[in-house]
Structure formats: C-alpha cells, structure tokens
C-alpha cells in the first residue's frame, strides 16, 4: 500500500529534467532550457567522438612519412571534416548547452526569454550535422578545402554534380550561422531582461558575463560569415563571381568575410571557458574571486578588441605593411585584458586550501595550457614570426593548445562541477582523475611536438612529409591515440554515474550561487519564489548572504 501511494505521488510530480527515467524528454521538442541544455551537450559529445575518429585517421596517416594509410582525397576530407565537426558541432553546441542549462539558473530566471526559439535553434544542430555527414554519400565525397574553405580551391567541382561535398558543407555552415544567431538573440535578451530582483550587473556570476560577451560577438560577427558562405555557395552552384578569380572575383574578399568572424569566434569559445574557470577555482580554493569587477569588465573589453584583430590571419595574403602593423598592435593589445583574468585566477588560488577533485584538476590543467597557448599566440601576433611559420604545424599546435588544452579541459571542468546539479547523482572521483591524467598527458604529447615541427618548416595539411620530421610526428600520433583512449573512462563515468551513482545533495561542493540553492536536478520552472539577490556571488569566507529569502527557494521535489 505504501509503495502504491509513493508511486502515485511520484506520478503526480512534474518531470525532473536531469533524471535517467525522464530520458524520453530529451528526444522531444521541449522548451525547458535545462532539457535543451542537455540535448545540446549529448549531441555535441556524439559529434566530439565523430570528430575524434577523423583525428585518429589523420594521426594514423602521419605516423609514417609516406601516405600509406588512406587515399589523399580521403585524407583531405578527413582534416576538413575534423576541423568543421570539432568547431561547429562540438565546441559551439557544447558551450551553448552549458549556457542554456546554467544561465537562467544563475540569474534567477525560470527559463530563457524565447523558449520556442531556443528549441528551434537546437534542432537545427542535428539537421546541419546530418547534412554534413550526408556528404560522405555523394559522388566525390565530403568537402576537401579545409575548414576555412578558401576559394578558388573550394570552388572546384570535379564531379560536375550540383549536389557535392563542398555544396553540402556550405549549406551546413549557413544553417549553423542562422541557428547561432537565434541563440545569441535569446541569450542577450535573457541576461538583459530576466535577471532576478537585486541581480544587478555587478552581482552576476562571471560565467554569465562571459556568455553575454560571447553572444554579442556572435551578433556582430556571424552575419559576415553566413553572408560569405551564402555568396560562396552561389558561386559554386549558380555561377556568380563574387570570389572566383577566373571570372573577375576576389578570393581575398572571402578571407575578410571568413576571418572577420572566425577569429572573434575563438573568443566566442574561450570566453565561456574563462567564466568556467572563474566559477570553479573560487569554490575549490574557498576564496572569493580576486578582482571580480575587473574580471567581468575585461570580458567586454575582449569583445570590443576582437572586432579589430582579424587581419593578423592574413599577414601572408598580400596585406599592406601599414595594415600589418595596425593589426599586429591590436592583436597584442588583446593580451592585456586576457592577462588580467589570468592574474586574477592565480591570485584567487594563491594561499587557498585547494580541494583537488576532478573539476579542479581540469580547471588548473586548462589554465596552465591556456597560458602556454597565450605565449605562442603573442609570438604569432608578431608579423616576422607569423610569416616565418605561416601554414606550418606551429600554427596547428598553438590552435590546439587553445581549443583542446584550454577549451576542452574547461568543458570537462564544467561537466564534472555541475554534473550533480544536472543529474542528481555524484560521479566517480577515481574514474574522473584517471580521465584527467590521460587527458593532460595525451594533450601535451599530441600537440607540443607540433611546435618544433612548425619551426623546422613542416607544412600543415600534408599526408606525406620529409623523413627528418618522423620523430616528432610519431610522438604526436602516440599522444593522439592516448588522448582518444582518455575518453573511455569519461564515458563510463558519465553513463554509469548518471544511472547508478550516489544521490547528490543540492550543494555537494558548498558552492555559492543561485543554482546551488535548488534541488539536484532543479524542477521544471526552477524557482517557486524568485530569489532576491543582496550580494556579490563570490562571498567565500564572508558572512554576507547571497539572497534575502533562501528558505523560500526550497523546491517541492527532491531528486528521485
């Protein structure tokens, strides 16, 4: 009788978005920001594995100097699809997932400003992902012009078919741009208009500040990339001549369209990671975030400067000398607000009582590798160095230290930190630390050798190379295989813990923030009573309360 009553009560409760027994909601057109956030995360991790398989093929080819594993056209398709998938189907959707799940909780809102638009923006991701993967089925296979699709290479169509790999690539990128613009409108409106009472701009968590800054970049930068992709699509399919030099077009114009967005896109990716570092480090150091207001404002400064740095990717494209000097200066200038953040993080953990659990280890590891990538980034901002290593593996190494070393490790830090909140379960620390150790070692073995390779002159995007480059390529490939293996304990941990992990309390880390006042996972509309915020979000070691009504935030349902 008691069991029957319990089941009836449970059946009458609103569904809990993070629980495994609610899995059918993740395949529905849900407007709950938490469901959409997890939909983004799971979809992006699927494509992360797909892009990782492409990377394994590339590194398998490069473990010997000869092109002896795959056909050269397949190799060209592999590095093109690897870059495209990892950027447009992994990092962007994954960070949108984290933003979707966390931002409304952190600002005390019940949902995003435009829930239906939010759901539409997500469902466009599997659509353009499917279009991109369908290119393996068309004659000639997927696009082979690299993830930046420079014309005139991207205008080649050997099969003569209207439906070809490059055409599908451009269509997918254009749809991706529309989806991301929808998301940006939603995030900016939500943060500007839906903050809880008392949540002033300088009481917002830094993660929210960084999401806001990143989405502002999306609004001013994405239209340029989307327009460039559509114009290139018209050149390829209906014979317009925007970029085709054989017909009077200007291929360098496409580079301007591409890099006007695609360099700021790095900040779209890295800014939320800065926010994650700013949320994770104070919790496990038990100290307030050093220089909170300066850290928050520096995100907007980076946003402003990001609009005037794109030409540094075109130093070797016939760019006039005076323009090179200007963009060298602006590129170096952006290191100032970035350096301020690094200083603040170091000052935050300095003298703290560090709890080195998995989330903290990934945050510290990501911070170390971001500092390294920042040093090589300043080197690349200098015109003489950039021209010397242009299109070599030095650039590949720098880029992957940013994207994998800092961004992916930051994402892992976020997943481990907020996993109990999302699922209502605790994860295995043992598997988590094994995952970190394999990731940290594999990342450095994989990407550090690319720097000496680039300085020695090995070009990027080649299937065969001079035997003098063999040693570092073997090390890089072994590191890549180790990095591929590192995902296994992560997958086991996430699935196993979500299904059978220990039940999580609402605040297992004794963190400060509105999301930690809610049950794990939160109920559908998050807050029964909206919180009234009365202080800054990083009061570790202080006695000030975050909200004036914590007792009224107790939700009706405990996790299953």
XYZ file of C-alpha atoms in Angstrom:
560
model
C 0.000 0.000 0.000
C 2.830 2.311 0.924
C 4.623 1.583 -2.360
C 1.433 2.270 -4.321
C 0.975 5.590 -2.588
C 4.587 6.512 -3.273
C 4.203 5.678 -6.954
C 1.013 7.733 -7.223
C 2.701 10.701 -5.594
C 5.714 10.332 -7.874
C 3.470 10.129 -10.953
C 1.774 13.377 -9.973
C 5.065 15.288 -9.733
C 6.413 17.390 -12.609
C 9.153 15.554 -14.548
C 12.729 16.076 -13.401
C 14.759 17.113 -16.455
C 18.040 15.556 -15.441
C 16.955 12.110 -14.316
C 17.513 8.974 -16.428
C 13.878 7.847 -16.096
C 12.941 11.030 -17.896
C 15.029 10.165 -20.961
C 12.133 10.445 -23.455
C 12.024 14.223 -22.927
C 15.455 14.529 -24.486
C 14.053 13.334 -27.825
C 11.122 15.771 -27.755
C 10.599 19.391 -28.804
C 10.934 20.589 -25.233
C 11.041 24.286 -24.364
C 12.609 23.690 -20.920
C 16.038 25.322 -21.020
C 17.512 22.507 -18.921
C 16.323 19.809 -21.304
C 17.599 21.831 -24.275
C 20.909 22.299 -22.488
C 21.339 18.544 -22.031
C 20.192 17.954 -25.626
C 22.970 20.278 -26.789
C 25.522 18.551 -24.534
C 24.708 14.973 -25.558
C 24.503 15.858 -29.271
C 27.793 17.720 -29.177
C 29.558 14.873 -27.359
C 28.349 12.462 -30.045
C 29.940 14.640 -32.711
C 33.034 15.041 -30.498
C 33.553 11.295 -30.857
C 32.947 11.505 -34.624
C 35.498 14.314 -34.994
C 37.875 12.346 -32.777
C 37.708 9.349 -35.129
C 38.653 11.655 -38.012
C 41.618 12.883 -35.942
C 42.746 9.303 -35.265
C 42.790 8.629 -39.032
C 44.826 11.785 -39.642
C 47.378 10.914 -36.964
C 47.462 7.306 -38.144
C 48.411 8.568 -41.595
C 51.101 10.861 -40.198
C 52.832 8.243 -38.028
C 54.957 7.372 -41.081
C 56.407 9.780 -43.687
C 54.683 8.012 -46.588
C 50.996 8.442 -47.482
C 50.178 4.785 -46.960
C 47.012 4.577 -44.844
C 44.275 6.364 -46.816
C 43.900 7.891 -50.262
C 44.987 11.551 -50.459
C 41.440 12.686 -51.281
C 40.195 10.835 -48.193
C 42.947 12.484 -46.141
C 41.903 15.931 -47.417
C 38.304 15.139 -46.475
C 39.392 13.931 -43.026
C 41.155 17.149 -41.982
C 38.365 19.255 -43.498
C 35.626 17.364 -41.684
C 37.650 17.087 -38.462
C 38.000 20.862 -38.179
C 34.419 21.515 -39.202
C 32.879 18.965 -36.857
C 35.013 19.939 -33.887
C 34.147 23.631 -34.221
C 30.569 23.745 -35.491
C 29.227 20.502 -33.988
C 31.288 20.110 -30.818
C 32.624 23.250 -29.146
C 29.911 25.758 -30.121
C 26.921 23.447 -29.346
C 28.568 22.162 -26.168
C 29.081 25.664 -24.793
C 25.553 26.595 -25.861
C 24.386 23.586 -23.880
C 26.199 24.726 -20.754
C 24.892 28.263 -21.237
C 21.358 27.043 -21.773
C 21.409 24.936 -18.648
C 23.189 27.363 -16.339
C 22.408 30.962 -17.289
C 18.704 31.021 -16.282
C 19.573 29.246 -13.012
C 22.431 31.636 -12.277
C 20.415 34.816 -12.862
C 17.288 33.584 -11.095
C 15.056 33.161 -14.162
C 12.516 30.446 -14.819
C 13.527 29.924 -18.458
C 15.092 31.630 -21.455
C 13.372 34.700 -22.912
C 12.194 32.871 -26.062
C 11.752 29.170 -25.206
C 10.388 28.092 -28.628
C 13.132 29.943 -30.486
C 15.579 28.223 -28.152
C 14.229 24.791 -29.090
C 14.252 25.613 -32.834
C 17.878 26.769 -32.607
C 18.851 23.447 -31.025
C 17.009 21.233 -33.526
C 18.855 22.962 -36.354
C 22.078 21.412 -34.969
C 21.219 17.761 -35.789
C 19.830 18.987 -39.121
C 23.068 20.597 -40.281
C 25.045 17.782 -38.687
C 23.108 15.284 -40.798
C 23.648 17.389 -43.933
C 27.376 17.468 -43.220
C 27.594 13.708 -42.628
C 25.491 13.067 -45.770
C 28.368 14.463 -47.803
C 30.118 11.095 -47.332
C 27.385 9.588 -49.531
C 27.557 11.946 -52.533
C 29.879 11.350 -55.531
C 33.347 12.719 -54.772
C 32.818 12.521 -51.007
C 32.956 15.347 -48.425
C 34.496 18.789 -48.853
C 38.293 18.799 -49.144
C 39.144 22.519 -48.982
C 39.829 22.715 -45.238
C 37.556 24.188 -42.570
C 38.180 27.720 -43.857
C 37.073 26.824 -47.465
C 39.268 29.361 -49.223
C 38.384 29.926 -52.898
C 39.407 29.079 -55.578
C 40.102 25.600 -54.056
C 36.582 25.460 -52.595
C 35.090 26.331 -55.998
C 36.468 23.196 -57.638
C 33.784 20.651 -58.538
C 35.424 17.683 -60.329
C 32.213 15.601 -60.389
C 30.149 18.343 -62.025
C 27.161 17.462 -59.822
C 25.078 20.208 -58.271
C 24.887 18.206 -55.028
C 28.512 17.740 -53.973
C 30.501 17.682 -50.766
C 31.544 21.339 -50.795
C 27.970 22.445 -51.565
C 26.639 20.472 -48.574
C 29.442 21.885 -46.400
C 28.467 25.465 -47.264
C 24.771 24.746 -46.733
C 25.514 23.249 -43.316
C 27.665 26.235 -42.282
C 24.955 28.682 -43.377
C 22.319 26.837 -41.313
C 24.725 26.740 -38.384
C 25.084 30.515 -38.627
C 21.315 31.070 -38.539
C 20.973 28.726 -35.551
C 23.707 30.503 -33.614
C 22.240 33.953 -34.332
C 18.918 32.736 -32.899
C 20.751 31.538 -29.803
C 22.616 34.829 -29.431
C 19.414 36.886 -29.552
C 17.944 34.651 -26.869
C 20.942 34.796 -24.527
C 21.398 38.572 -24.743
C 17.689 39.210 -24.177
C 17.509 36.740 -21.295
C 20.503 38.220 -19.479
C 19.428 41.816 -20.093
C 15.758 41.434 -19.171
C 15.175 38.395 -16.955
C 17.549 38.786 -14.014
C 16.049 38.228 -10.561
C 15.290 41.198 -8.268
C 18.527 42.581 -6.889
C 20.658 40.827 -9.534
C 22.455 43.962 -10.722
C 25.086 43.767 -13.457
C 27.847 43.522 -10.872
C 26.099 40.767 -8.957
C 26.037 38.484 -11.977
C 28.379 35.458 -11.923
C 31.334 35.847 -14.269
C 30.126 32.879 -16.325
C 27.035 34.920 -17.212
C 29.219 37.917 -18.090
C 31.331 35.783 -20.421
C 28.296 34.202 -22.092
C 26.904 37.700 -22.671
C 30.203 38.905 -24.148
C 30.497 35.835 -26.384
C 26.964 36.160 -27.705
C 27.481 39.847 -28.524
C 30.369 38.708 -30.741
C 28.004 36.237 -32.390
C 25.564 39.036 -33.182
C 28.085 41.291 -34.912
C 30.351 38.621 -36.410
C 28.164 35.744 -37.570
C 26.270 37.686 -40.260
C 29.600 38.227 -42.050
C 30.482 34.506 -42.078
C 26.947 33.489 -43.018
C 26.878 36.020 -45.865
C 30.286 34.817 -47.088
C 29.138 31.186 -47.009
C 25.967 32.012 -48.967
C 27.938 34.032 -51.565
C 30.437 31.180 -51.956
C 27.519 28.754 -52.274
C 26.088 30.893 -55.096
C 29.489 30.951 -56.831
C 29.660 27.163 -56.631
C 26.087 26.367 -57.673
C 24.681 29.110 -59.931
C 27.871 30.661 -61.316
C 28.024 34.063 -59.614
C 31.511 35.580 -59.493
C 31.978 37.042 -56.032
C 35.170 35.127 -55.240
C 36.202 33.278 -58.427
C 39.427 34.915 -59.713
C 38.996 33.279 -63.154
C 35.791 35.301 -63.608
C 36.947 38.557 -62.054
C 36.051 37.725 -58.453
C 38.233 38.436 -55.419
C 39.194 35.396 -53.281
C 40.839 37.652 -50.667
C 37.436 39.246 -50.060
C 36.215 35.858 -48.836
C 39.144 35.737 -46.419
C 37.958 39.032 -44.932
C 34.407 37.700 -44.572
C 35.725 34.487 -43.054
C 38.214 35.884 -40.568
C 36.077 38.878 -39.530
C 34.019 36.258 -37.706
C 36.335 33.288 -37.389
C 38.985 34.982 -35.306
C 36.460 36.509 -32.862
C 34.892 33.030 -32.875
C 37.884 31.925 -30.826
C 36.679 34.336 -28.130
C 33.115 33.026 -28.509
C 34.607 29.706 -27.475
C 37.197 30.777 -24.930
C 35.208 33.474 -23.079
C 32.722 30.993 -21.526
C 35.739 28.868 -20.566
C 37.101 31.913 -18.719
C 33.735 32.033 -16.980
C 34.001 28.366 -16.024
C 37.493 28.917 -14.557
C 36.075 31.872 -12.606
C 33.285 29.729 -11.179
C 35.292 26.577 -10.399
C 38.528 27.986 -8.921
C 36.940 30.013 -6.045
C 34.787 27.039 -4.981
C 37.699 24.632 -4.551
C 40.092 27.285 -3.230
C 37.439 28.503 -0.744
C 38.278 32.121 -1.572
C 36.401 34.970 -3.300
C 37.270 35.584 -6.943
C 40.074 38.159 -6.927
C 39.138 41.390 -8.737
C 35.594 40.311 -9.630
C 34.541 43.575 -11.313
C 37.753 43.866 -13.317
C 37.420 40.253 -14.471
C 33.825 40.916 -15.528
C 34.613 44.132 -17.411
C 37.641 42.595 -19.125
C 35.251 40.207 -20.913
C 33.572 43.159 -22.618
C 36.956 44.712 -23.459
C 37.970 41.452 -25.149
C 34.688 41.549 -27.076
C 35.430 45.058 -28.353
C 39.020 44.302 -29.297
C 38.064 41.037 -31.004
C 36.417 43.040 -33.795
C 39.723 44.613 -34.863
C 42.180 41.707 -34.984
C 41.059 39.517 -37.904
C 43.673 40.643 -40.425
C 46.504 39.007 -38.449
C 45.371 35.760 -40.135
C 46.114 37.404 -43.488
C 49.643 38.745 -42.968
C 50.809 36.414 -45.791
C 47.885 37.297 -48.118
C 49.387 40.384 -49.690
C 48.295 42.616 -46.816
C 49.909 46.105 -46.983
C 52.669 46.814 -44.480
C 50.816 49.615 -42.685
C 47.834 47.315 -42.151
C 50.073 44.574 -40.799
C 51.461 46.963 -38.165
C 47.998 48.083 -37.040
C 46.647 44.568 -36.690
C 49.830 43.332 -35.032
C 49.327 46.026 -32.378
C 45.614 45.295 -31.847
C 46.267 41.560 -31.637
C 48.920 42.061 -28.985
C 46.694 44.537 -27.136
C 44.056 41.875 -26.548
C 46.541 40.014 -24.355
C 46.134 42.778 -21.713
C 42.538 42.038 -20.582
C 43.271 38.340 -21.008
C 46.334 38.642 -18.793
C 44.233 40.431 -16.184
C 41.998 37.379 -15.959
C 44.954 35.020 -15.591
C 46.376 37.213 -12.836
C 43.001 37.183 -11.058
C 42.763 33.381 -11.182
C 46.285 32.928 -9.847
C 45.577 35.439 -7.067
C 42.347 33.586 -6.274
C 44.014 30.231 -5.676
C 47.114 31.750 -4.084
C 47.150 30.716 -0.420
C 43.835 28.893 -0.736
C 43.028 25.498 0.723
C 42.734 23.700 -2.598
C 40.450 20.702 -2.984
C 41.962 18.796 -5.895
C 38.925 16.935 -7.099
C 38.365 16.218 -10.795
C 36.691 19.527 -11.671
C 39.504 21.499 -10.002
C 42.210 19.424 -11.715
C 40.692 20.079 -15.136
C 40.364 23.791 -14.365
C 44.006 24.041 -13.243
C 45.210 21.940 -16.210
C 43.228 24.069 -18.639
C 44.617 27.244 -17.069
C 48.220 26.042 -17.437
C 47.741 25.130 -21.083
C 45.936 28.373 -21.830
C 48.942 30.297 -20.502
C 51.219 28.292 -22.814
C 48.938 28.916 -25.799
C 48.835 32.600 -24.893
C 52.624 32.834 -25.134
C 52.670 31.241 -28.598
C 49.705 33.436 -29.550
C 51.732 36.569 -28.840
C 54.528 35.107 -30.963
C 52.075 34.616 -33.851
C 50.806 38.170 -33.490
C 54.289 39.425 -34.451
C 54.495 39.827 -38.237
C 58.026 38.360 -38.714
C 57.264 35.211 -36.691
C 53.831 34.777 -38.269
C 55.207 34.932 -41.802
C 58.023 32.506 -40.889
C 55.662 29.849 -39.510
C 52.666 30.624 -41.732
C 50.781 27.454 -42.697
C 53.128 25.234 -40.672
C 52.412 22.909 -37.775
C 53.386 25.663 -35.325
C 50.015 27.284 -36.008
C 48.264 23.924 -35.627
C 49.987 23.351 -32.273
C 49.083 26.822 -30.976
C 45.467 26.462 -32.075
C 45.049 23.025 -30.497
C 46.551 24.164 -27.202
C 43.808 26.802 -27.133
C 40.990 24.569 -28.321
C 41.856 21.263 -26.683
C 44.212 22.325 -23.921
C 42.060 25.163 -22.588
C 38.585 24.830 -24.089
C 38.029 21.069 -23.884
C 39.582 20.842 -20.435
C 37.435 23.772 -19.352
C 34.357 21.964 -20.660
C 35.360 18.857 -18.707
C 35.786 21.000 -15.584
C 32.272 22.345 -16.083
C 30.754 18.913 -16.700
C 32.272 17.476 -13.522
C 31.439 20.565 -11.458
C 27.761 20.765 -12.455
C 27.179 17.014 -13.069
C 25.478 16.528 -9.639
C 23.226 19.517 -10.297
C 22.233 18.281 -13.763
C 21.656 14.619 -12.942
C 21.053 14.407 -9.201
C 23.921 11.909 -8.982
C 27.572 12.052 -7.919
C 30.304 10.910 -10.296
C 33.234 8.592 -9.575
C 36.290 10.595 -8.481
C 38.601 7.668 -9.316
C 37.470 7.473 -12.944
C 37.452 11.260 -13.122
C 41.079 11.575 -12.022
C 42.122 8.785 -14.404
C 40.360 10.725 -17.162
C 42.252 13.889 -16.212
C 45.655 12.171 -16.082
C 45.221 10.557 -19.524
C 43.872 13.805 -20.995
C 46.642 16.018 -19.622
C 49.458 13.694 -20.709
C 47.847 12.921 -24.073
C 47.199 16.581 -24.856
C 50.816 17.596 -24.293
C 52.238 14.580 -26.138
C 49.925 15.260 -29.052
C 50.205 18.996 -29.504
C 53.581 20.081 -28.115
C 55.565 18.273 -30.888
C 53.724 20.386 -33.452
C 55.666 23.454 -32.320
C 59.182 22.152 -33.151
C 57.746 20.609 -36.329
C 56.428 24.007 -37.395
C 59.640 25.832 -36.513
C 61.538 23.276 -38.612
C 59.211 24.018 -41.535
C 56.787 21.109 -41.761
C 53.671 22.378 -43.611
C 50.197 21.619 -42.327
C 47.586 19.574 -44.243
C 50.021 17.172 -45.924
C 49.654 13.383 -45.987
C 53.374 12.705 -46.579
C 56.451 14.537 -45.324
C 60.231 14.568 -45.255
C 61.620 11.706 -43.061
C 63.503 14.270 -40.910
C 60.116 15.098 -39.311
C 59.395 11.485 -38.329
C 60.334 11.563 -34.622
C 58.037 14.370 -33.541
C 55.211 13.009 -35.723
C 55.450 9.601 -34.041
C 55.304 11.266 -30.608
C 52.321 13.367 -31.683
C 50.455 10.351 -33.048
C 51.053 8.289 -29.887
C 49.783 11.251 -27.864
C 46.695 11.424 -30.083
C 45.930 7.745 -29.548
C 46.324 8.223 -25.775
C 44.009 11.214 -25.981
C 41.467 9.087 -27.825
C 41.661 6.446 -25.090
C 41.164 9.112 -22.414
C 37.514 9.496 -23.390
C 36.708 5.913 -22.329
C 36.801 6.481 -18.532
C 34.837 9.693 -19.085
C 32.063 7.906 -20.977
C 31.958 5.086 -18.426
C 31.851 7.588 -15.583
C 29.116 9.763 -17.029
C 26.775 6.955 -18.088
C 27.400 4.744 -15.054
C 27.132 7.574 -12.540
C 24.026 9.044 -14.156
C 22.276 5.667 -13.897
C 23.628 4.275 -10.636
C 25.692 6.965 -8.955
C 25.259 8.039 -5.382
C 22.401 10.519 -4.956
C 23.620 14.090 -4.878
C 22.590 16.727 -2.352
C 21.637 20.113 -3.714
C 25.048 21.633 -2.888
C 27.762 18.934 -2.664
C 30.650 21.423 -3.123
C 29.376 24.053 -0.636
C 29.385 26.483 -3.534
C 27.815 29.941 -3.668
C 25.396 30.688 -6.480
C 21.675 30.609 -7.099
C 21.796 27.237 -8.860
C 23.144 25.610 -5.701
C 20.105 26.731 -3.707
C 17.904 24.455 -5.822
C 17.393 20.708 -5.634
C 19.516 18.405 -7.801
C 18.232 18.381 -10.500
C 16.064 21.525 -10.382
C 12.352 21.337 -11.085
C 10.775 22.475 -14.361
C 10.464 26.197 -13.681
C 13.474 26.310 -11.346
C 12.170 28.669 -8.642
C 8.876 28.566 -6.770
C 9.673 32.061 -5.470
C 12.128 34.223 -7.368
C 15.236 34.952 -5.288
C 16.035 38.460 -4.068
C 19.779 38.878 -4.522
C 21.545 41.050 -1.946
C 25.293 40.489 -2.502
C 28.031 39.524 -4.973
C 28.305 35.856 -5.995
C 31.768 35.035 -4.597
C 31.467 35.549 -0.850
C 33.605 32.611 0.260
C 34.880 33.291 3.755
C 32.376 36.115 4.227
C 29.190 36.110 6.279
C 27.043 38.031 3.758
C 24.086 36.015 2.445
C 23.648 35.765 -1.330
C 19.868 36.159 -1.188
C 17.446 37.534 1.344
C 14.941 34.677 1.001
C 16.863 31.370 0.913
C 14.139 29.466 2.779
C 11.567 30.411 0.146
C 13.719 28.838 -2.573
C 13.272 25.322 -1.240
C 11.719 23.407 -4.114
C 8.860 20.986 -3.734
C 10.560 17.910 -5.103
C 13.653 16.083 -4.011
C 15.652 14.087 -6.590
C 14.440 10.603 -7.379
